[in-house]
Amino acid sequence: MKTPEGKTITFTFMSQPTKDPKGCWVAKLTFPGGSGEDSILPIEIVQGDGSPVPDAIFEFAGRRLAVRDGKARISFADFVRGKHESALWLHRKDFASPIPGGLTFA
Amino acid sequence: MTDHEWYELVKAGEDAGWKLVWEKVVEPESKSQRSAELMKRYSLTAGDLMGMLYEDMLGRRKIDLYRDDGGSFQGWLRTYVRGYILGADPNKHGEISIDGAYRDGEGESEAMNIPKHDHEVVRREVWQMTLWCFRELWNEDPERCYIHLLKTRFFFSSEEVRDFLDISSSANVDQIFSRSIKFMRQRYVYHDTHPKG
């Protein structure tokens, strides 16, 4: 598993619409050029108003990733291991239920 | 004031724009001989027409159907106003149906041209349907979505996708990609022929 040199890839995930606009979220997972199996990939998550999501759990690729001030991390190896996992949720402490999402073309 | 500026004012509900609608569209149309006769027969006033136009444009967002590509905004609005007059059916106790305007038989050809579809609206619907199918593809297997994006958005070769996602061979990548396209097409056709609601 590796990213071609000089090609930075960003996958954008977006929540389904919510009644409370603040509940919406957008997560960007970035693979810097030249990343390999041991690389730690950054994930940035913002909420509806564009501000970073406060403490939360990002359920992605079969893992539950801690989110602190809009930032989470996952290793390239874990991403590839969980590439068939469709469950994608943001569990926020200030929302009663988790908010689902999916990959977008953005 | 250009048509574009006028359109923007009307769209924003600004008084200056709607004042021009009254002066250039509603009042002249209501005073034309043929419309005046029909309005009298159907007990319609120019104020009624203004109200219907306002409700349609801003309340029902028909204003979004105007392409704003250089066509006459005045002529476009006037088509609606004529439609209200021609579609007024006294047997419906004052209800107005714009859809019936061109079935009335009394109208002129312009009443036939009430815009019901807009390329931009159609394009948006196609895009939303594509996103919907992509979401279904995700639920089938996210790996297919990753391959789809890597090939179509990031222009990865099959070998690069193979290395990126740790897939056994580039032939396998091609096969998964081909099945993804087929799946998207099938879902698109399904949703197109089984619309919700």
Coordinates of C-alpha atoms in Angstrom, one line a residue:
Chain A
M1 CA 0.0 0.0 0.0
K2 CA 1.4 3.3 -1.1
T3 CA 0.6 6.7 -2.6
P4 CA 2.5 7.6 -5.8
E5 CA 5.2 10.2 -5.2
G6 CA 4.0 13.7 -5.8
K7 CA 0.3 12.8 -5.7
T8 CA -1.6 13.9 -2.7
I9 CA -5.0 12.3 -2.4
T10 CA -7.8 13.7 -0.3
F11 CA -11.1 11.7 0.3
T12 CA -14.0 13.8 1.4
F13 CA -16.7 12.3 3.5
M14 CA -20.0 14.1 4.2
S15 CA -22.8 13.5 6.6
Q16 CA -26.4 13.0 5.6
P17 CA -28.5 16.1 6.1
T18 CA -29.6 16.7 9.6
K19 CA -32.4 18.8 11.1
D20 CA -29.9 20.8 13.1
P21 CA -27.4 22.2 10.6
K22 CA -24.8 22.1 13.3
G23 CA -25.0 18.3 13.2
C24 CA -23.7 18.2 9.6
W25 CA -20.1 17.3 9.3
V26 CA -17.4 17.0 6.6
A27 CA -14.3 14.9 7.1
K28 CA -11.2 15.0 4.9
L29 CA -8.8 12.2 4.9
T30 CA -5.5 13.1 3.3
F31 CA -2.8 10.7 1.8
P32 CA 0.3 12.8 1.3
G33 CA 2.4 11.7 -1.8
G34 CA 4.8 8.9 -1.0
S35 CA 2.7 7.6 2.0
G36 CA 3.3 4.0 2.8
E37 CA 2.0 1.2 5.2
D38 CA 3.4 2.9 8.3
S39 CA 2.2 6.4 7.5
I40 CA -0.2 8.1 9.9
L41 CA -2.9 9.9 7.9
P42 CA -4.6 13.1 9.1
I43 CA -8.3 13.4 9.2
E44 CA -9.9 16.9 9.6
I45 CA -13.5 17.1 10.6
V46 CA -15.6 20.2 10.6
Q47 CA -19.2 20.8 11.6
G48 CA -22.0 22.7 9.8
D49 CA -20.7 26.1 10.5
G50 CA -17.2 25.2 9.4
S51 CA -15.7 25.1 12.8
P52 CA -13.8 22.0 14.0
V53 CA -15.8 19.3 15.6
P54 CA -15.1 19.2 19.4
D55 CA -14.5 15.9 21.1
A56 CA -16.1 13.0 19.3
I57 CA -15.6 9.5 18.0
F58 CA -15.3 8.9 14.3
E59 CA -16.3 5.4 13.3
F60 CA -14.5 4.7 10.1
A61 CA -12.9 1.7 8.4
G62 CA -14.0 -0.6 11.2
R63 CA -12.3 1.5 13.9
R64 CA -13.4 4.1 16.4
L65 CA -11.1 7.1 16.1
A66 CA -10.9 9.7 18.8
V67 CA -11.5 13.3 17.5
R68 CA -9.9 16.2 19.3
D69 CA -10.5 19.7 18.2
G70 CA -11.5 18.5 14.7
K71 CA -8.6 16.2 14.2
A72 CA -8.2 12.5 14.1
R73 CA -5.7 10.0 12.7
I74 CA -5.5 6.6 11.1
S75 CA -2.7 4.5 9.8
F76 CA -2.5 3.6 6.1
A77 CA -2.5 0.0 7.1
D78 CA -5.7 0.3 9.2
F79 CA -7.4 2.2 6.4
V80 CA -6.6 -0.6 3.9
R81 CA -7.7 -3.3 6.4
G82 CA -11.0 -1.5 6.9
K83 CA -11.6 -0.7 3.2
H84 CA -14.7 -2.9 3.0
E85 CA -16.4 -1.5 6.1
S86 CA -19.3 0.7 5.1
A87 CA -20.2 1.9 8.7
L88 CA -19.3 5.6 8.8
W89 CA -20.6 7.6 11.8
L90 CA -19.7 10.6 13.9
H91 CA -20.6 10.1 17.5
R92 CA -20.8 13.4 19.2
K93 CA -21.2 14.0 22.9
D94 CA -23.6 16.9 22.4
F95 CA -25.9 14.9 20.0
A96 CA -28.2 12.1 21.2
S97 CA -27.6 9.9 18.3
P98 CA -24.6 9.3 15.9
I99 CA -24.8 11.0 12.5
P100 CA -24.1 8.8 9.4
G101 CA -22.2 9.8 6.3
G102 CA -20.6 8.6 3.1
L103 CA -17.8 9.3 0.6
T104 CA -18.4 12.1 -1.9
F105 CA -17.0 13.1 -5.3
A106 CA -15.7 16.4 -3.8
Chain B
M1 CA -30.7 48.6 -15.7
T2 CA -29.8 45.3 -17.5
D3 CA -32.0 42.3 -17.5
H4 CA -29.5 40.5 -15.2
E5 CA -29.7 43.3 -12.7
W6 CA -33.4 43.4 -12.9
Y7 CA -33.6 39.6 -12.4
E8 CA -31.3 39.8 -9.4
L9 CA -33.5 42.4 -7.8
V10 CA -36.7 40.4 -8.4
K11 CA -35.1 37.3 -7.1
A12 CA -34.1 39.1 -4.0
G13 CA -37.6 40.4 -3.5
E14 CA -36.4 44.0 -3.8
D15 CA -39.1 46.6 -4.2
A16 CA -37.2 48.3 -7.0
G17 CA -37.3 45.1 -9.1
W18 CA -40.9 44.4 -8.4
K19 CA -41.9 48.0 -9.2
L20 CA -40.4 47.4 -12.6
V21 CA -42.4 44.2 -12.9
W22 CA -45.5 46.2 -12.3
E23 CA -44.6 48.9 -14.8
K24 CA -43.2 46.8 -17.6
V25 CA -45.1 43.6 -17.3
V26 CA -48.3 43.4 -15.3
E27 CA -49.8 46.8 -16.0
P28 CA -49.1 46.9 -19.8
E29 CA -50.4 43.3 -20.2
S30 CA -53.5 44.0 -18.2
K31 CA -54.2 47.0 -20.5
S32 CA -53.7 45.2 -23.7
Q33 CA -57.1 44.9 -25.5
R34 CA -57.3 41.1 -25.6
S35 CA -56.1 40.6 -22.0
A36 CA -58.3 43.4 -20.7
E37 CA -61.4 41.7 -22.2
L38 CA -60.5 38.3 -20.7
M39 CA -59.7 39.8 -17.3
K40 CA -63.0 41.5 -17.2
R41 CA -64.8 38.3 -18.2
Y42 CA -62.9 36.3 -15.5
S43 CA -63.1 39.1 -12.8
L44 CA -59.3 39.4 -12.6
T45 CA -57.5 42.6 -11.7
A46 CA -54.0 43.6 -12.3
G47 CA -53.4 43.3 -8.6
D48 CA -54.5 39.7 -8.7
L49 CA -52.0 39.0 -11.5
M50 CA -49.2 40.7 -9.5
G51 CA -50.0 38.6 -6.5
M52 CA -50.0 35.4 -8.5
L53 CA -46.7 36.3 -10.1
Y54 CA -45.1 37.1 -6.8
E55 CA -46.4 33.9 -5.3
D56 CA -45.1 31.8 -8.2
M57 CA -41.7 33.5 -8.5
L58 CA -40.7 33.7 -4.9
G59 CA -43.2 31.4 -3.1
R60 CA -42.7 28.5 -5.5
R61 CA -39.3 29.6 -6.6
K62 CA -40.2 29.6 -10.3
I63 CA -37.7 32.5 -10.6
D64 CA -35.0 29.8 -10.5
L65 CA -36.2 28.6 -13.9
Y66 CA -35.1 31.8 -15.6
R67 CA -31.8 31.0 -17.3
D68 CA -30.4 34.6 -17.1
D69 CA -28.4 33.9 -20.3
G70 CA -29.4 37.1 -22.2
G71 CA -33.0 36.3 -23.0
S72 CA -35.6 38.9 -22.3
F73 CA -36.6 38.9 -18.7
Q74 CA -39.6 41.0 -19.5
G75 CA -40.8 38.6 -22.1
W76 CA -40.3 35.7 -19.8
L77 CA -42.4 37.2 -17.0
R78 CA -45.0 38.3 -19.5
T79 CA -45.5 34.7 -20.6
Y80 CA -46.4 33.8 -17.1
V81 CA -48.9 36.7 -16.7
R82 CA -50.5 35.8 -20.0
G83 CA -50.7 32.2 -18.8
Y84 CA -52.6 33.3 -15.7
I85 CA -55.1 35.2 -17.8
L86 CA -55.6 32.5 -20.3
G87 CA -55.8 29.8 -17.6
A88 CA -58.4 31.6 -15.5
D89 CA -61.5 29.4 -15.5
P90 CA -64.6 31.0 -14.0
N91 CA -66.1 27.6 -13.5
K92 CA -63.4 26.9 -10.9
H93 CA -64.7 29.8 -8.7
G94 CA -61.7 31.9 -9.3
E95 CA -59.0 29.2 -9.1
I96 CA -56.3 29.9 -11.6
S97 CA -54.4 27.1 -13.3
I98 CA -51.3 28.0 -15.3
D99 CA -51.1 24.5 -16.5
G100 CA -54.4 24.9 -18.3
A101 CA -53.3 28.0 -20.1
Y102 CA -52.3 26.3 -23.3
R103 CA -55.2 24.0 -23.4
D104 CA -57.6 26.9 -23.3
G105 CA -57.5 27.3 -27.1
E106 CA -57.8 31.0 -26.9
G107 CA -54.2 31.7 -26.3
E108 CA -51.4 32.6 -28.6
S109 CA -48.3 30.6 -29.2
E110 CA -46.3 32.4 -26.5
A111 CA -48.6 30.8 -23.9
M112 CA -47.3 27.5 -25.1
N113 CA -43.8 28.4 -24.1
I114 CA -44.1 28.5 -20.4
P115 CA -40.8 27.1 -19.2
K116 CA -41.4 23.9 -17.2
H117 CA -37.9 22.5 -17.4
D118 CA -34.5 24.1 -17.2
H119 CA -31.3 22.5 -18.2
E120 CA -29.7 23.7 -15.0
V121 CA -32.4 22.0 -12.9
V122 CA -32.2 18.8 -15.0
R123 CA -28.4 18.8 -14.6
R124 CA -28.7 19.2 -10.8
E125 CA -31.2 16.3 -10.6
V126 CA -28.9 14.1 -12.6
W127 CA -26.0 15.0 -10.3
Q128 CA -28.1 14.3 -7.2
M129 CA -29.2 10.9 -8.6
T130 CA -25.5 10.1 -9.3
L131 CA -24.6 10.9 -5.7
W132 CA -27.5 8.7 -4.6
C133 CA -26.2 5.8 -6.7
F134 CA -22.7 6.4 -5.3
R135 CA -24.1 6.1 -1.8
E136 CA -25.6 2.8 -2.7
L137 CA -22.3 1.7 -4.1
W138 CA -20.7 2.6 -0.8
N139 CA -23.2 0.4 1.0
E140 CA -22.4 -2.5 -1.3
D141 CA -18.7 -2.2 -0.8
P142 CA -16.7 1.0 0.0
E143 CA -13.7 -0.3 -1.8
R144 CA -15.6 0.1 -5.1
C145 CA -16.2 3.7 -4.3
Y146 CA -12.5 4.3 -3.5
I147 CA -11.6 2.7 -6.8
H148 CA -14.2 4.7 -8.6
L149 CA -12.8 8.0 -7.2
L150 CA -9.1 7.0 -7.7
K151 CA -9.8 6.2 -11.4
T152 CA -12.2 9.0 -12.3
R153 CA -11.2 11.9 -10.1
F154 CA -7.6 11.3 -9.4
F155 CA -6.8 9.6 -12.7
F156 CA -4.9 6.8 -11.1
S157 CA -3.7 4.0 -13.4
S158 CA -4.9 0.5 -12.5
E159 CA -1.4 -0.3 -11.2
E160 CA -1.4 2.7 -8.9
V161 CA -4.9 1.7 -7.6
R162 CA -3.6 -1.8 -7.0
D163 CA -0.7 -0.5 -5.0
F164 CA -2.8 2.1 -3.1
L165 CA -5.5 -0.3 -1.9
D166 CA -3.4 -3.4 -1.8
I167 CA -5.4 -5.3 -4.4
S168 CA -4.0 -8.6 -5.8
S169 CA -3.6 -7.4 -9.4
S170 CA -4.4 -4.6 -11.8
A171 CA -6.7 -6.9 -13.7
N172 CA -8.7 -7.3 -10.5
V173 CA -8.9 -3.5 -10.2
D174 CA -10.2 -3.2 -13.7
Q175 CA -12.8 -5.9 -13.0
I176 CA -14.0 -4.2 -9.8
F177 CA -14.1 -0.8 -11.6
S178 CA -16.1 -2.3 -14.4
R179 CA -18.6 -3.9 -12.0
S180 CA -18.9 -0.5 -10.2
I181 CA -19.8 1.3 -13.4
K182 CA -22.4 -1.4 -14.2
F183 CA -23.9 -1.2 -10.7
M184 CA -24.2 2.6 -10.9
R185 CA -25.8 2.4 -14.3
Q186 CA -28.3 -0.3 -13.1
R187 CA -29.2 1.7 -10.0
Y188 CA -29.6 4.9 -12.1
V189 CA -32.0 3.2 -14.5
Y190 CA -33.9 1.7 -11.6
H191 CA -34.3 5.1 -9.8
D192 CA -35.2 6.8 -13.1
T193 CA -38.0 4.3 -13.8
H194 CA -39.1 4.0 -10.1
P195 CA -39.3 7.5 -8.9
K196 CA -40.0 8.0 -5.2
G197 CA -43.3 9.6 -4.1

